[in-house]
Coordinates of C-alpha atoms in Angstrom, one line a residue:
M1 CA 21.2 60.3 136.1
V2 CA 19.1 57.2 136.5
D3 CA 16.9 57.0 139.7
V4 CA 17.3 53.6 140.7
D5 CA 14.6 53.7 143.2
K6 CA 12.1 54.4 140.6
L7 CA 13.4 52.3 137.9
Q8 CA 11.0 49.7 136.5
F9 CA 11.7 46.3 134.9
G10 CA 9.2 44.6 132.8
L11 CA 8.5 41.3 130.8
E12 CA 6.9 41.2 127.5
T13 CA 5.9 38.1 125.5
F14 CA 4.6 38.3 121.9
G15 CA 2.7 34.8 122.4
D16 CA 5.1 32.6 120.7
I17 CA 3.8 29.0 120.5
V18 CA 5.3 26.9 123.3
S19 CA 7.3 23.9 122.7
A20 CA 6.9 20.7 124.8
E21 CA 10.1 18.9 125.9
D22 CA 10.0 16.5 123.2
G23 CA 10.1 19.4 120.4
T24 CA 6.4 19.2 119.4
L25 CA 4.6 22.5 119.6
L26 CA 1.8 23.1 122.2
T27 CA -1.7 24.3 121.2
A28 CA -2.5 27.9 121.1
G29 CA -4.6 27.3 124.3
Q30 CA -2.0 25.7 125.9
S31 CA 0.6 28.5 125.1
I32 CA -2.1 31.0 126.4
R33 CA -2.5 29.0 129.7
Q34 CA 1.4 29.1 130.1
I35 CA 1.5 32.9 129.6
V36 CA -0.8 33.2 132.7
K37 CA 1.3 31.0 134.8
E38 CA 4.4 33.0 133.8
G39 CA 2.6 36.4 134.8
E40 CA 1.8 34.8 138.0
L41 CA 5.4 33.9 138.5
A42 CA 6.7 37.4 137.4
D43 CA 4.2 39.0 140.1
K44 CA 5.5 36.9 143.1
L45 CA 9.3 37.8 141.9
G46 CA 8.4 41.3 142.1
V47 CA 8.6 42.2 138.2
D48 CA 7.0 45.5 137.6
V49 CA 5.2 45.0 134.4
I50 CA 4.0 42.1 132.1
G51 CA 3.4 42.7 128.7
V52 CA 1.3 40.6 126.0
G53 CA 1.5 41.1 122.3
E54 CA -1.3 40.9 119.7
H55 CA -1.0 39.0 116.6
H56 CA -3.1 37.4 114.2
R57 CA -0.9 34.7 112.6
P58 CA -0.2 31.1 113.3
D59 CA 3.0 31.4 115.0
Y60 CA 1.6 33.4 117.7
S61 CA -1.0 32.5 120.4
V62 CA -2.7 35.7 121.4
S63 CA -4.8 37.8 119.1
S64 CA -6.8 39.5 122.3
P65 CA -4.2 40.6 124.8
E66 CA -6.7 42.1 127.1
I67 CA -8.5 38.8 127.7
V68 CA -5.1 37.0 128.6
L69 CA -4.3 40.1 130.8
G70 CA -7.5 39.7 132.7
A71 CA -6.8 36.2 133.4
I72 CA -3.4 37.3 134.8
A73 CA -5.2 40.2 136.9
S74 CA -6.9 37.5 138.5
V75 CA -3.9 35.4 139.8
T76 CA -1.7 38.4 140.7
K77 CA -1.6 41.5 143.2
Q78 CA 1.0 44.1 142.1
I79 CA 2.2 43.6 138.4
K80 CA 1.1 46.2 135.8
L81 CA -0.6 44.5 133.1
A82 CA 0.4 45.9 129.6
T83 CA -0.2 45.1 126.1
A84 CA 2.8 44.9 123.6
V85 CA 1.2 46.3 121.4
T86 CA -2.3 47.2 120.8
V87 CA -2.7 47.7 117.0
L88 CA -5.0 50.7 117.3
S89 CA -4.6 51.4 113.4
S90 CA -7.0 48.4 112.6
D91 CA -8.9 48.4 115.9
D92 CA -12.0 50.6 117.1
P93 CA -10.7 53.4 119.6
V94 CA -14.2 53.0 121.5
R95 CA -13.6 49.2 122.1
V96 CA -10.0 49.9 122.9
Y97 CA -11.1 52.2 125.6
E98 CA -13.8 50.1 126.8
R99 CA -11.5 47.1 127.2
F100 CA -8.9 48.9 128.9
A101 CA -11.0 50.6 131.2
T102 CA -12.6 47.2 132.0
L103 CA -9.2 45.6 132.7
E104 CA -8.3 48.7 134.9
G105 CA -11.5 48.2 136.9
L106 CA -10.6 44.3 137.2
S107 CA -7.2 44.6 138.1
G108 CA -7.6 47.5 140.7
G109 CA -5.7 50.0 138.5
R110 CA -2.7 48.2 136.9
A111 CA -3.7 48.7 133.3
Q112 CA -1.6 49.8 130.7
V113 CA -1.9 50.2 127.0
M114 CA 0.8 50.5 124.4
L115 CA -0.4 51.7 121.4
G116 CA 1.1 51.1 117.9
R117 CA 0.6 51.4 114.1
G118 CA 1.4 47.7 113.8
S119 CA 4.9 46.1 112.6
F120 CA 2.8 43.2 111.6
T121 CA 0.2 43.9 109.1
E122 CA -2.3 40.9 109.0
S123 CA -4.8 42.5 111.0
F124 CA -5.6 45.3 108.3
P125 CA -7.0 43.0 105.6
L126 CA -8.7 41.0 108.6
F127 CA -10.5 43.7 109.7
G128 CA -11.3 45.4 106.5
Y129 CA -8.5 48.0 106.1
D130 CA -6.3 49.4 103.3
L131 CA -2.7 49.4 104.1
T132 CA -2.1 52.5 101.8
D133 CA -4.0 54.3 104.6
Y134 CA -1.6 53.1 107.3
D135 CA -0.4 56.3 108.5
D136 CA -3.9 58.2 108.2
L137 CA -5.7 55.1 110.2
F138 CA -3.2 55.7 113.3
N139 CA -3.1 59.4 113.2
E140 CA -7.0 59.4 113.1
K141 CA -7.6 56.8 115.6
L142 CA -5.0 58.1 118.1
E143 CA -6.7 61.5 118.1
M144 CA -10.2 59.7 118.8
Y145 CA -8.7 57.5 121.6
S146 CA -7.2 60.9 123.1
Q147 CA -10.5 62.3 123.4
L148 CA -11.9 59.1 124.8
I149 CA -9.8 58.9 127.6
K150 CA -10.9 62.2 129.2
E151 CA -14.2 60.0 129.9
K152 CA -16.6 63.0 128.9
P153 CA -19.2 62.9 126.3
I154 CA -17.6 63.1 123.0
T155 CA -18.8 64.5 119.8
W156 CA -16.7 63.0 116.8
H157 CA -16.5 62.7 113.1
G158 CA -13.7 61.1 111.1
K159 CA -12.8 59.5 107.6
F160 CA -12.2 55.9 108.9
T161 CA -14.2 56.1 112.4
Q162 CA -17.8 56.0 113.4
S163 CA -19.6 59.6 114.1
L164 CA -20.7 60.1 117.5
K165 CA -22.7 63.1 118.9
D166 CA -22.1 63.9 122.7
Q167 CA -21.8 60.4 123.4
D168 CA -20.7 58.9 126.8
V169 CA -18.5 55.8 126.6
Y170 CA -18.5 53.2 129.5
P171 CA -17.3 51.9 131.9
K172 CA -15.8 54.8 133.5
T173 CA -12.4 54.2 135.7
D174 CA -12.0 54.4 139.1
Y175 CA -8.3 55.8 139.0
D176 CA -6.5 58.6 137.3
G177 CA -7.2 57.6 133.5
I178 CA -5.5 54.7 131.6
E179 CA -1.8 54.8 131.7
T180 CA -0.8 55.0 127.8
Y181 CA 2.4 54.3 126.0
I182 CA 3.3 54.7 122.2
G183 CA 5.3 51.9 120.9
I184 CA 8.0 53.6 118.7
G185 CA 10.5 51.8 116.4
G186 CA 12.8 54.7 115.6
S187 CA 10.8 57.3 113.6
P188 CA 11.4 61.0 114.7
E189 CA 7.6 61.9 113.5
S190 CA 6.4 59.2 115.8
I191 CA 8.4 60.9 118.7
I192 CA 6.8 64.2 118.1
R193 CA 3.2 62.7 117.7
T194 CA 3.8 61.2 121.4
V195 CA 5.1 64.2 122.6
K196 CA 2.0 66.2 121.2
Y197 CA -0.4 64.0 123.0
G198 CA 1.3 63.8 126.1
Y199 CA 1.7 60.1 126.2
K200 CA 4.8 58.1 127.2
V201 CA 7.6 56.5 125.1
I202 CA 8.7 52.9 124.7
L203 CA 11.4 52.5 122.2
A204 CA 11.4 49.2 120.4
I205 CA 15.2 48.4 120.0
I206 CA 15.2 45.0 118.0
G207 CA 18.2 45.5 116.2
G208 CA 21.7 47.6 116.4
Q209 CA 23.2 49.4 119.3
A210 CA 21.3 51.3 121.9
D211 CA 23.6 54.3 121.3
R212 CA 21.7 55.2 117.8
F213 CA 18.6 56.1 119.9
V214 CA 20.3 58.8 121.9
P215 CA 19.4 61.6 119.3
Y216 CA 15.6 60.4 119.5
L217 CA 15.8 61.0 123.3
D218 CA 17.0 64.5 122.6
L219 CA 14.3 65.2 120.3
Y220 CA 11.9 63.9 122.9
K221 CA 13.0 66.3 125.3
K222 CA 13.2 69.3 122.7
A223 CA 9.6 68.6 121.4
A224 CA 8.2 68.4 125.0
G225 CA 9.9 71.7 125.8
Q226 CA 8.3 73.2 122.5
F227 CA 4.8 71.7 123.2
G228 CA 4.8 72.4 126.9
M229 CA 4.1 68.9 127.8
P230 CA 5.9 66.9 130.5
V231 CA 8.9 64.7 129.8
Y232 CA 8.2 61.3 131.3
P233 CA 10.9 58.2 131.9
V234 CA 11.5 56.6 128.7
A235 CA 11.0 52.7 128.2
V236 CA 12.9 50.4 126.1
H237 CA 12.0 46.8 125.0
S238 CA 14.4 44.2 123.5
H239 CA 14.7 40.7 122.9
G240 CA 16.6 38.5 125.5
F241 CA 17.1 35.1 127.0
I242 CA 18.9 34.1 130.2
A243 CA 20.2 30.8 131.3
D244 CA 22.3 29.7 134.5
D245 CA 24.9 28.6 131.9
E246 CA 26.4 31.1 129.3
D247 CA 26.8 28.7 126.6
E248 CA 23.4 27.2 127.0
A249 CA 21.7 30.8 126.8
V250 CA 23.5 31.5 123.5
E251 CA 22.4 28.3 122.0
V252 CA 19.1 28.3 122.9
A253 CA 18.6 31.8 121.9
W254 CA 20.3 31.2 118.7
K255 CA 18.2 28.3 117.9
N256 CA 14.8 30.3 118.8
I257 CA 15.4 33.7 117.9
K258 CA 17.0 33.1 114.5
A259 CA 14.0 30.9 113.6
N260 CA 11.5 33.5 114.9
F261 CA 13.3 36.3 112.8
D262 CA 13.8 34.4 109.8
R263 CA 10.2 33.2 109.6
I264 CA 9.0 36.9 109.9
G265 CA 11.6 37.9 107.3
L266 CA 10.2 35.6 104.9
T267 CA 7.3 38.4 104.5
R268 CA 9.4 41.3 105.0
G269 CA 12.2 40.6 102.5
W270 CA 15.1 40.1 105.2
A271 CA 18.0 37.9 104.5
P272 CA 18.4 34.8 107.0
M273 CA 20.0 35.8 110.1
S274 CA 23.7 34.9 110.2
R275 CA 25.6 33.5 113.3
E276 CA 28.0 36.6 112.9
Q277 CA 25.1 38.8 113.0
F278 CA 23.5 37.0 116.0
D279 CA 26.8 37.1 117.8
G280 CA 26.9 40.9 117.3
E281 CA 23.8 41.7 118.6
T282 CA 24.2 39.5 121.7
K283 CA 27.8 41.2 122.6
V284 CA 27.0 44.9 121.6
G285 CA 23.5 45.0 120.0
S286 CA 19.9 44.6 121.0
F287 CA 19.9 40.9 122.0
Y288 CA 20.2 40.6 125.9
V289 CA 21.8 37.0 125.9
G290 CA 23.8 35.1 128.5
N291 CA 24.2 34.2 132.2
P292 CA 22.6 36.6 134.7
E293 CA 25.9 38.6 135.2
H294 CA 26.4 39.0 131.2
V295 CA 22.7 40.3 130.9
A296 CA 22.6 42.5 134.0
Q297 CA 25.9 44.3 132.7
R298 CA 24.6 44.9 129.4
M299 CA 21.1 46.0 130.6
A300 CA 23.0 48.4 133.2
R301 CA 24.9 50.0 130.2
T302 CA 21.7 50.5 128.0
I303 CA 19.8 52.0 131.2
K304 CA 22.6 54.4 132.0
L305 CA 23.3 55.5 128.2
L306 CA 19.6 56.3 127.6
D307 CA 18.7 57.4 130.9
L308 CA 15.9 55.0 131.0
G309 CA 13.0 54.7 133.5
R310 CA 12.2 51.1 132.5
F311 CA 13.4 48.3 130.5
D312 CA 11.2 45.4 129.3
L313 CA 12.9 42.1 128.4
V314 CA 10.9 40.4 125.5
Y315 CA 11.1 36.8 126.4
G316 CA 10.1 33.5 124.7
A317 CA 11.0 34.4 121.0
G318 CA 10.7 31.2 118.9
N319 CA 9.4 28.0 120.3
Q320 CA 11.2 27.6 123.7
T321 CA 10.1 25.2 126.4
A322 CA 7.8 26.2 129.3
A323 CA 10.7 25.2 131.7
Q324 CA 13.3 27.3 129.6
R325 CA 10.8 30.4 129.8
E326 CA 10.2 30.0 133.6
R327 CA 13.9 29.8 134.6
M328 CA 14.6 32.9 132.5
I329 CA 11.7 34.7 134.3
E330 CA 13.1 33.2 137.8
L331 CA 16.7 34.4 137.0
Y332 CA 15.3 37.7 135.8
G333 CA 13.6 38.3 138.9
T334 CA 15.9 36.9 141.4
K335 CA 19.4 37.8 140.0
V336 CA 19.3 40.1 136.9
I337 CA 17.2 42.9 138.3
P338 CA 18.8 43.1 141.7
R339 CA 22.2 43.0 140.1
V340 CA 21.3 45.7 137.5
K341 CA 20.4 48.0 140.5
E342 CA 23.5 47.1 142.0
I343 CA 25.8 48.2 139.1
L344 CA 23.8 51.4 138.7
T345 CA 24.2 52.3 142.3
E346 CA 27.6 51.6 142.4
E347 CA 28.4 53.7 139.3
G348 CA 26.2 56.4 140.6

């Protein structure tokens, strides 16, 4: 049964380049500053978490999310500051720890790291890694990171990482460690790995119905029991767009989400998104698109179905305008979140 009082709501942006009102694209710098403005707005509206993605390609503006989160930290008071995701496989675990420990201190204990293997692979050749080592890189670096966040001297030797001998890493945090999630796209092995290390789970549901993830939650609870690890509330993130008018929301999302998915699909062998596919996702699938009531009803169903502790809506996909993005955040904070809580309370 969902604990409405503890239920959290987040927003995530992958850093898509923002469009001007005349259809021209803003610069990466302008888009980054817009994200900071949106983080400030989300905080004022009481949204619990803002997540910023890491990408290394021209259609996204953010390659160093911790810097953007640091800027958001300086203009906010309560909102948690997360990545979505940090590609640990192509990063240095020592630097990941140091950056998040710094963000933790800067923000007064609001930093969250979401670690992932990377659904985008541009960072691997950029930083000198071989994609044939995809799984081994993540496994080794996750083990190293798990030692580092204990904040004690570390002795370490690995195949893909530096060797350390009784090495302290700084800064130390003032709080109860760095809150860590593992982003999971639907692999049973990923669920078991996350439980083994005692981290929190966030499911990336970016296609299809949420029902198909029920077995993964059952596996999570079963594995936690076998490993003797705690069962944390599970989080989900999915794409969406909200507007005052239902038809406007659908058409803006169709234009932008389709363009975004089709662009990514060119490198992954996906067929272009059809209108039938899009409509199916918005009605019963993983796109939470529509007016506030429609989106709230669909979010409430998913939260109840999966017994979630947190729902993050991925906003800004494609080249939406600043006005569209900001209005969506306003509707999410003032109408959707309160309505979701109301629905769940009424249903018990």
